[in-house]
Structure formats: structure tokens, C-alpha cells
Amino acid sequence: PSMLTPDEIAEINLLCQFNLGNSQEGLKIHSHEADPATVAASERLFAKGLTTQPDGGYLTSLGLDAAEHAQTLLTILRTPRS
């Protein structure tokens, strides 16, 4: 196991922005407004088959699985133990 790369962190951050409660709600990454790392992450997610468009779009079935895992992990990490 190795540490996450900055590219992987950017991809996970982007996956965490999708609304899992509404599959008809996608993301639109505006290349002239967004951080270059976010634009590149969006293009990589598309190349990996996780989203429907290079500038965001909607999650594919694989993308939905990835986003669910990413968001679940964040929830676990951010929930304080009692």
C-alpha cells in the first residue's frame, strides 16, 4: 500500500461532489473558472469510465460505485467516536 497521489486526491474530491441522492444531477467543470487540478481530475475520471463527459457530466455505473465508496469513507473518517 502506498500513499494517495495528488491526482488521486483530486479525483476523490471530485467524486465526493456528486449528489448521490439524485442521479439526474451531474457536475459541470468550467475550464476557464475551475482549478487546473480539478479540470485534469475531471478528464481522468472520464478517461477511466467513471463519468459521461470530460468536463463532468453524470456518473456512470462504475462512477456511482466509486463515488459511493469515496463518500462513505469520508463519512467514516469524519464521524467522531463516542
PDB file of N, CA and C in Angstrom:
ATOM      1  N   PRO A   1       0.831  -1.201   0.000  1.00  0.00           N
ATOM      2  CA  PRO A   1       0.000   0.000   0.000  1.00  0.00           C
ATOM      3  C   PRO A   1       0.870   1.256   0.000  1.00  0.00           C
ATOM      4  N   SER A   2       0.441   2.239  -0.728  1.00  0.00           N
ATOM      5  CA  SER A   2       1.173   3.490  -0.778  1.00  0.00           C
ATOM      6  C   SER A   2       0.229   4.645  -0.482  1.00  0.00           C
ATOM      7  N   MET A   3       0.824   5.805  -0.332  1.00  0.00           N
ATOM      8  CA  MET A   3       0.023   6.998  -0.065  1.00  0.00           C
ATOM      9  C   MET A   3      -0.687   7.439  -1.338  1.00  0.00           C
ATOM     10  N   LEU A   4      -1.785   8.137  -1.160  1.00  0.00           N
ATOM     11  CA  LEU A   4      -2.515   8.678  -2.300  1.00  0.00           C
ATOM     12  C   LEU A   4      -1.685   9.761  -2.984  1.00  0.00           C
ATOM     13  N   THR A   5      -1.755   9.782  -4.313  1.00  0.00           N
ATOM     14  CA  THR A   5      -1.081  10.836  -5.064  1.00  0.00           C
ATOM     15  C   THR A   5      -1.960  12.077  -5.089  1.00  0.00           C
ATOM     16  N   PRO A   6      -1.388  13.239  -5.386  1.00  0.00           N
ATOM     17  CA  PRO A   6      -2.223  14.439  -5.524  1.00  0.00           C
ATOM     18  C   PRO A   6      -3.313  14.266  -6.587  1.00  0.00           C
ATOM     19  N   ASP A   7      -3.022  13.550  -7.686  1.00  0.00           N
ATOM     20  CA  ASP A   7      -4.033  13.307  -8.714  1.00  0.00           C
ATOM     21  C   ASP A   7      -5.189  12.483  -8.160  1.00  0.00           C
ATOM     22  N   GLU A   8      -4.873  11.445  -7.400  1.00  0.00           N
ATOM     23  CA  GLU A   8      -5.924  10.604  -6.819  1.00  0.00           C
ATOM     24  C   GLU A   8      -6.766  11.386  -5.819  1.00  0.00           C
ATOM     25  N   ILE A   9      -6.128  12.232  -5.040  1.00  0.00           N
ATOM     26  CA  ILE A   9      -6.862  13.059  -4.074  1.00  0.00           C
ATOM     27  C   ILE A   9      -7.825  13.989  -4.810  1.00  0.00           C
ATOM     28  N   ALA A  10      -7.367  14.585  -5.903  1.00  0.00           N
ATOM     29  CA  ALA A  10      -8.236  15.477  -6.685  1.00  0.00           C
ATOM     30  C   ALA A  10      -9.421  14.702  -7.268  1.00  0.00           C
ATOM     31  N   GLU A  11      -9.171  13.467  -7.723  1.00  0.00           N
ATOM     32  CA  GLU A  11     -10.252  12.647  -8.274  1.00  0.00           C
ATOM     33  C   GLU A  11     -11.261  12.279  -7.189  1.00  0.00           C
ATOM     34  N   ILE A  12     -10.785  11.907  -6.019  1.00  0.00           N
ATOM     35  CA  ILE A  12     -11.675  11.560  -4.912  1.00  0.00           C
ATOM     36  C   ILE A  12     -12.489  12.787  -4.486  1.00  0.00           C
ATOM     37  N   ASN A  13     -11.823  13.931  -4.409  1.00  0.00           N
ATOM     38  CA  ASN A  13     -12.539  15.160  -4.057  1.00  0.00           C
ATOM     39  C   ASN A  13     -13.663  15.444  -5.044  1.00  0.00           C
ATOM     40  N   LEU A  14     -13.403  15.216  -6.322  1.00  0.00           N
ATOM     41  CA  LEU A  14     -14.428  15.447  -7.334  1.00  0.00           C
ATOM     42  C   LEU A  14     -15.570  14.440  -7.202  1.00  0.00           C
ATOM     43  N   LEU A  15     -15.244  13.183  -6.969  1.00  0.00           N
ATOM     44  CA  LEU A  15     -16.285  12.165  -6.775  1.00  0.00           C
ATOM     45  C   LEU A  15     -17.168  12.507  -5.578  1.00  0.00           C
ATOM     46  N   CYS A  16     -16.597  13.145  -4.583  1.00  0.00           N
ATOM     47  CA  CYS A  16     -17.364  13.492  -3.382  1.00  0.00           C
ATOM     48  C   CYS A  16     -18.308  14.679  -3.613  1.00  0.00           C
ATOM     49  N   GLN A  17     -18.178  15.352  -4.746  1.00  0.00           N
ATOM     50  CA  GLN A  17     -19.059  16.480  -5.037  1.00  0.00           C
ATOM     51  C   GLN A  17     -20.367  16.050  -5.714  1.00  0.00           C
ATOM     52  N   PHE A  18     -20.421  14.805  -6.196  1.00  0.00           N
ATOM     53  CA  PHE A  18     -21.648  14.333  -6.834  1.00  0.00           C
ATOM     54  C   PHE A  18     -22.718  14.081  -5.782  1.00  0.00           C
ATOM     55  N   ASN A  19     -23.953  14.451  -6.111  1.00  0.00           N
ATOM     56  CA  ASN A  19     -25.096  14.228  -5.233  1.00  0.00           C
ATOM     57  C   ASN A  19     -25.601  12.809  -5.479  1.00  0.00           C
ATOM     58  N   LEU A  20     -25.352  11.899  -4.545  1.00  0.00           N
ATOM     59  CA  LEU A  20     -25.764  10.512  -4.712  1.00  0.00           C
ATOM     60  C   LEU A  20     -27.268  10.332  -4.572  1.00  0.00           C
ATOM     61  N   GLY A  21     -27.946  11.313  -4.022  1.00  0.00           N
ATOM     62  CA  GLY A  21     -29.384  11.237  -3.856  1.00  0.00           C
ATOM     63  C   GLY A  21     -30.166  11.579  -5.112  1.00  0.00           C
ATOM     64  N   ASN A  22     -29.474  12.082  -6.134  1.00  0.00           N
ATOM     65  CA  ASN A  22     -30.150  12.476  -7.366  1.00  0.00           C
ATOM     66  C   ASN A  22     -29.251  12.159  -8.558  1.00  0.00           C
ATOM     67  N   SER A  23     -29.530  11.038  -9.217  1.00  0.00           N
ATOM     68  CA  SER A  23     -28.688  10.606 -10.333  1.00  0.00           C
ATOM     69  C   SER A  23     -28.825  11.512 -11.556  1.00  0.00           C
ATOM     70  N   GLN A  24     -29.844  12.367 -11.571  1.00  0.00           N
ATOM     71  CA  GLN A  24     -30.032  13.294 -12.690  1.00  0.00           C
ATOM     72  C   GLN A  24     -29.267  14.596 -12.486  1.00  0.00           C
ATOM     73  N   GLU A  25     -28.578  14.700 -11.361  1.00  0.00           N
ATOM     74  CA  GLU A  25     -27.809  15.906 -11.064  1.00  0.00           C
ATOM     75  C   GLU A  25     -26.332  15.610 -11.306  1.00  0.00           C
ATOM     76  N   GLY A  26     -25.796  16.200 -12.352  1.00  0.00           N
ATOM     77  CA  GLY A  26     -24.391  15.981 -12.675  1.00  0.00           C
ATOM     78  C   GLY A  26     -23.530  17.154 -12.237  1.00  0.00           C
ATOM     79  N   LEU A  27     -22.304  17.159 -12.737  1.00  0.00           N
ATOM     80  CA  LEU A  27     -21.376  18.257 -12.465  1.00  0.00           C
ATOM     81  C   LEU A  27     -20.934  18.864 -13.785  1.00  0.00           C
ATOM     82  N   LYS A  28     -20.674  20.148 -13.771  1.00  0.00           N
ATOM     83  CA  LYS A  28     -20.120  20.832 -14.936  1.00  0.00           C
ATOM     84  C   LYS A  28     -18.870  21.562 -14.461  1.00  0.00           C
ATOM     85  N   ILE A  29     -17.731  21.141 -14.985  1.00  0.00           N
ATOM     86  CA  ILE A  29     -16.465  21.768 -14.620  1.00  0.00           C
ATOM     87  C   ILE A  29     -16.129  22.789 -15.704  1.00  0.00           C
ATOM     88  N   HIS A  30     -16.108  24.056 -15.353  1.00  0.00           N
ATOM     89  CA  HIS A  30     -15.811  25.118 -16.308  1.00  0.00           C
ATOM     90  C   HIS A  30     -14.300  25.343 -16.341  1.00  0.00           C
ATOM     91  N   SER A  31     -13.679  24.981 -17.465  1.00  0.00           N
ATOM     92  CA  SER A  31     -12.218  25.008 -17.548  1.00  0.00           C
ATOM     93  C   SER A  31     -11.641  26.407 -17.359  1.00  0.00           C
ATOM     94  N   HIS A  32     -12.399  27.441 -17.696  1.00  0.00           N
ATOM     95  CA  HIS A  32     -11.899  28.807 -17.541  1.00  0.00           C
ATOM     96  C   HIS A  32     -12.078  29.325 -16.111  1.00  0.00           C
ATOM     97  N   GLU A  33     -12.842  28.609 -15.274  1.00  0.00           N
ATOM     98  CA  GLU A  33     -13.086  29.054 -13.899  1.00  0.00           C
ATOM     99  C   GLU A  33     -12.483  28.110 -12.868  1.00  0.00           C
ATOM    100  N   ALA A  34     -12.454  26.817 -13.186  1.00  0.00           N
ATOM    101  CA  ALA A  34     -12.038  25.811 -12.198  1.00  0.00           C
ATOM    102  C   ALA A  34     -10.522  25.737 -12.082  1.00  0.00           C
ATOM    103  N   ASP A  35     -10.084  25.248 -10.947  1.00  0.00           N
ATOM    104  CA  ASP A  35      -8.667  24.991 -10.715  1.00  0.00           C
ATOM    105  C   ASP A  35      -8.165  23.973 -11.749  1.00  0.00           C
ATOM    106  N   PRO A  36      -6.977  24.189 -12.316  1.00  0.00           N
ATOM    107  CA  PRO A  36      -6.451  23.243 -13.313  1.00  0.00           C
ATOM    108  C   PRO A  36      -6.390  21.799 -12.820  1.00  0.00           C
ATOM    109  N   ALA A  37      -6.142  21.598 -11.542  1.00  0.00           N
ATOM    110  CA  ALA A  37      -6.096  20.237 -10.992  1.00  0.00           C
ATOM    111  C   ALA A  37      -7.482  19.591 -11.040  1.00  0.00           C
ATOM    112  N   THR A  38      -8.525  20.390 -10.825  1.00  0.00           N
ATOM    113  CA  THR A  38      -9.894  19.881 -10.890  1.00  0.00           C
ATOM    114  C   THR A  38     -10.279  19.546 -12.328  1.00  0.00           C
ATOM    115  N   VAL A  39      -9.890  20.401 -13.266  1.00  0.00           N
ATOM    116  CA  VAL A  39     -10.158  20.149 -14.682  1.00  0.00           C
ATOM    117  C   VAL A  39      -9.489  18.843 -15.110  1.00  0.00           C
ATOM    118  N   ALA A  40      -8.225  18.676 -14.729  1.00  0.00           N
ATOM    119  CA  ALA A  40      -7.482  17.465 -15.090  1.00  0.00           C
ATOM    120  C   ALA A  40      -8.099  16.231 -14.433  1.00  0.00           C
ATOM    121  N   ALA A  41      -8.534  16.364 -13.183  1.00  0.00           N
ATOM    122  CA  ALA A  41      -9.162  15.235 -12.480  1.00  0.00           C
ATOM    123  C   ALA A  41     -10.450  14.833 -13.191  1.00  0.00           C
ATOM    124  N   SER A  42     -11.222  15.807 -13.633  1.00  0.00           N
ATOM    125  CA  SER A  42     -12.462  15.523 -14.344  1.00  0.00           C
ATOM    126  C   SER A  42     -12.178  14.769 -15.641  1.00  0.00           C
ATOM    127  N   GLU A  43     -11.153  15.168 -16.344  1.00  0.00           N
ATOM    128  CA  GLU A  43     -10.783  14.488 -17.592  1.00  0.00           C
ATOM    129  C   GLU A  43     -10.316  13.051 -17.322  1.00  0.00           C
ATOM    130  N   ARG A  44      -9.587  12.849 -16.230  1.00  0.00           N
ATOM    131  CA  ARG A  44      -9.122  11.494 -15.881  1.00  0.00           C
ATOM    132  C   ARG A  44     -10.292  10.598 -15.489  1.00  0.00           C
ATOM    133  N   LEU A  45     -11.264  11.124 -14.740  1.00  0.00           N
ATOM    134  CA  LEU A  45     -12.426  10.322 -14.364  1.00  0.00           C
ATOM    135  C   LEU A  45     -13.189   9.882 -15.601  1.00  0.00           C
ATOM    136  N   PHE A  46     -13.293  10.766 -16.589  1.00  0.00           N
ATOM    137  CA  PHE A  46     -13.952  10.409 -17.846  1.00  0.00           C
ATOM    138  C   PHE A  46     -13.156   9.323 -18.580  1.00  0.00           C
ATOM    139  N   ALA A  47     -11.836   9.488 -18.641  1.00  0.00           N
ATOM    140  CA  ALA A  47     -10.990   8.511 -19.330  1.00  0.00           C
ATOM    141  C   ALA A  47     -11.060   7.136 -18.669  1.00  0.00           C
ATOM    142  N   LYS A  48     -11.319   7.120 -17.370  1.00  0.00           N
ATOM    143  CA  LYS A  48     -11.419   5.858 -16.620  1.00  0.00           C
ATOM    144  C   LYS A  48     -12.831   5.272 -16.662  1.00  0.00           C
ATOM    145  N   GLY A  49     -13.744   5.968 -17.327  1.00  0.00           N
ATOM    146  CA  GLY A  49     -15.104   5.459 -17.457  1.00  0.00           C
ATOM    147  C   GLY A  49     -15.993   5.714 -16.259  1.00  0.00           C
ATOM    148  N   LEU A  50     -15.640   6.689 -15.426  1.00  0.00           N
ATOM    149  CA  LEU A  50     -16.433   6.970 -14.232  1.00  0.00           C
ATOM    150  C   LEU A  50     -17.483   8.055 -14.452  1.00  0.00           C
ATOM    151  N   THR A  51     -17.269   8.909 -15.459  1.00  0.00           N
ATOM    152  CA  THR A  51     -18.233   9.965 -15.770  1.00  0.00           C
ATOM    153  C   THR A  51     -18.539   9.947 -17.262  1.00  0.00           C
ATOM    154  N   THR A  52     -19.622  10.632 -17.631  1.00  0.00           N
ATOM    155  CA  THR A  52     -20.084  10.594 -19.021  1.00  0.00           C
ATOM    156  C   THR A  52     -19.455  11.662 -19.906  1.00  0.00           C
ATOM    157  N   GLN A  53     -18.805  12.654 -19.319  1.00  0.00           N
ATOM    158  CA  GLN A  53     -18.211  13.748 -20.101  1.00  0.00           C
ATOM    159  C   GLN A  53     -16.855  14.138 -19.518  1.00  0.00           C
ATOM    160  N   PRO A  54     -15.934  14.617 -20.363  1.00  0.00           N
ATOM    161  CA  PRO A  54     -14.630  15.054 -19.852  1.00  0.00           C
ATOM    162  C   PRO A  54     -14.727  16.231 -18.881  1.00  0.00           C
ATOM    163  N   ASP A  55     -15.808  17.022 -18.991  1.00  0.00           N
ATOM    164  CA  ASP A  55     -15.971  18.172 -18.095  1.00  0.00           C
ATOM    165  C   ASP A  55     -17.001  17.891 -17.005  1.00  0.00           C
ATOM    166  N   GLY A  56     -17.144  16.623 -16.663  1.00  0.00           N
ATOM    167  CA  GLY A  56     -18.057  16.252 -15.574  1.00  0.00           C
ATOM    168  C   GLY A  56     -19.167  15.352 -16.063  1.00  0.00           C
ATOM    169  N   GLY A  57     -20.318  15.952 -16.306  1.00  0.00           N
ATOM    170  CA  GLY A  57     -21.457  15.156 -16.745  1.00  0.00           C
ATOM    171  C   GLY A  57     -22.045  14.379 -15.584  1.00  0.00           C
ATOM    172  N   TYR A  58     -22.438  13.139 -15.887  1.00  0.00           N
ATOM    173  CA  TYR A  58     -23.082  12.291 -14.893  1.00  0.00           C
ATOM    174  C   TYR A  58     -22.172  11.111 -14.557  1.00  0.00           C
ATOM    175  N   LEU A  59     -22.428  10.486 -13.431  1.00  0.00           N
ATOM    176  CA  LEU A  59     -21.689   9.285 -13.058  1.00  0.00           C
ATOM    177  C   LEU A  59     -22.166   8.097 -13.892  1.00  0.00           C
ATOM    178  N   THR A  60     -21.230   7.279 -14.323  1.00  0.00           N
ATOM    179  CA  THR A  60     -21.579   6.003 -14.929  1.00  0.00           C
ATOM    180  C   THR A  60     -21.869   5.024 -13.785  1.00  0.00           C
ATOM    181  N   SER A  61     -22.215   3.793 -14.104  1.00  0.00           N
ATOM    182  CA  SER A  61     -22.442   2.787 -13.064  1.00  0.00           C
ATOM    183  C   SER A  61     -21.183   2.601 -12.223  1.00  0.00           C
ATOM    184  N   LEU A  62     -20.033   2.508 -12.890  1.00  0.00           N
ATOM    185  CA  LEU A  62     -18.763   2.377 -12.174  1.00  0.00           C
ATOM    186  C   LEU A  62     -18.468   3.631 -11.352  1.00  0.00           C
ATOM    187  N   GLY A  63     -18.756   4.788 -11.931  1.00  0.00           N
ATOM    188  CA  GLY A  63     -18.546   6.045 -11.222  1.00  0.00           C
ATOM    189  C   GLY A  63     -19.417   6.161  -9.984  1.00  0.00           C
ATOM    190  N   LEU A  64     -20.657   5.674 -10.093  1.00  0.00           N
ATOM    191  CA  LEU A  64     -21.552   5.688  -8.936  1.00  0.00           C
ATOM    192  C   LEU A  64     -20.985   4.823  -7.817  1.00  0.00           C
ATOM    193  N   ASP A  65     -20.477   3.647  -8.161  1.00  0.00           N
ATOM    194  CA  ASP A  65     -19.844   2.786  -7.158  1.00  0.00           C
ATOM    195  C   ASP A  65     -18.671   3.501  -6.502  1.00  0.00           C
ATOM    196  N   ALA A  66     -17.828   4.127  -7.313  1.00  0.00           N
ATOM    197  CA  ALA A  66     -16.647   4.821  -6.785  1.00  0.00           C
ATOM    198  C   ALA A  66     -17.046   5.989  -5.889  1.00  0.00           C
ATOM    199  N   ALA A  67     -18.035   6.773  -6.329  1.00  0.00           N
ATOM    200  CA  ALA A  67     -18.476   7.927  -5.539  1.00  0.00           C
ATOM    201  C   ALA A  67     -19.090   7.483  -4.219  1.00  0.00           C
ATOM    202  N   GLU A  68     -19.865   6.389  -4.248  1.00  0.00           N
ATOM    203  CA  GLU A  68     -20.451   5.873  -3.001  1.00  0.00           C
ATOM    204  C   GLU A  68     -19.351   5.474  -2.026  1.00  0.00           C
ATOM    205  N   HIS A  69     -18.341   4.768  -2.510  1.00  0.00           N
ATOM    206  CA  HIS A  69     -17.238   4.356  -1.640  1.00  0.00           C
ATOM    207  C   HIS A  69     -16.476   5.572  -1.100  1.00  0.00           C
ATOM    208  N   ALA A  70     -16.198   6.532  -1.978  1.00  0.00           N
ATOM    209  CA  ALA A  70     -15.456   7.723  -1.558  1.00  0.00           C
ATOM    210  C   ALA A  70     -16.222   8.506  -0.496  1.00  0.00           C
ATOM    211  N   GLN A  71     -17.524   8.683  -0.731  1.00  0.00           N
ATOM    212  CA  GLN A  71     -18.324   9.461   0.215  1.00  0.00           C
ATOM    213  C   GLN A  71     -18.531   8.707   1.526  1.00  0.00           C
ATOM    214  N   THR A  72     -18.658   7.388   1.442  1.00  0.00           N
ATOM    215  CA  THR A  72     -18.775   6.588   2.667  1.00  0.00           C
ATOM    216  C   THR A  72     -17.492   6.675   3.490  1.00  0.00           C
ATOM    217  N   LEU A  73     -16.353   6.587   2.816  1.00  0.00           N
ATOM    218  CA  LEU A  73     -15.078   6.688   3.525  1.00  0.00           C
ATOM    219  C   LEU A  73     -14.958   8.035   4.244  1.00  0.00           C
ATOM    220  N   LEU A  74     -15.321   9.115   3.561  1.00  0.00           N
ATOM    221  CA  LEU A  74     -15.249  10.428   4.208  1.00  0.00           C
ATOM    222  C   LEU A  74     -16.170  10.507   5.416  1.00  0.00           C
ATOM    223  N   THR A  75     -17.358   9.950   5.287  1.00  0.00           N
ATOM    224  CA  THR A  75     -18.288   9.946   6.410  1.00  0.00           C
ATOM    225  C   THR A  75     -17.698   9.208   7.603  1.00  0.00           C
ATOM    226  N   ILE A  76     -17.099   8.048   7.355  1.00  0.00           N
ATOM    227  CA  ILE A  76     -16.471   7.259   8.434  1.00  0.00           C
ATOM    228  C   ILE A  76     -15.334   8.052   9.080  1.00  0.00           C
ATOM    229  N   LEU A  77     -14.492   8.654   8.247  1.00  0.00           N
ATOM    230  CA  LEU A  77     -13.334   9.381   8.783  1.00  0.00           C
ATOM    231  C   LEU A  77     -13.744  10.629   9.552  1.00  0.00           C
ATOM    232  N   ARG A  78     -14.871  11.211   9.184  1.00  0.00           N
ATOM    233  CA  ARG A  78     -15.293  12.470   9.810  1.00  0.00           C
ATOM    234  C   ARG A  78     -16.246  12.275  10.982  1.00  0.00           C
ATOM    235  N   THR A  79     -16.647  11.045  11.248  1.00  0.00           N
ATOM    236  CA  THR A  79     -17.570  10.799  12.345  1.00  0.00           C
ATOM    237  C   THR A  79     -16.767  10.546  13.620  1.00  0.00           C
ATOM    238  N   PRO A  80     -16.944  11.424  14.611  1.00  0.00           N
ATOM    239  CA  PRO A  80     -16.192  11.233  15.872  1.00  0.00           C
ATOM    240  C   PRO A  80     -16.676   9.992  16.627  1.00  0.00           C
ATOM    241  N   ARG A  81     -15.723   9.301  17.199  1.00  0.00           N
ATOM    242  CA  ARG A  81     -16.078   8.142  18.015  1.00  0.00           C
ATOM    243  C   ARG A  81     -16.564   8.612  19.371  1.00  0.00           C
ATOM    244  N   SER A  82     -17.524   7.902  19.899  1.00  0.00           N
ATOM    245  CA  SER A  82     -18.042   8.305  21.223  1.00  0.00           C
ATOM    246  C   SER A  82     -17.642   7.305  22.271  1.00  0.00           C
TER     247      SER A  82
END
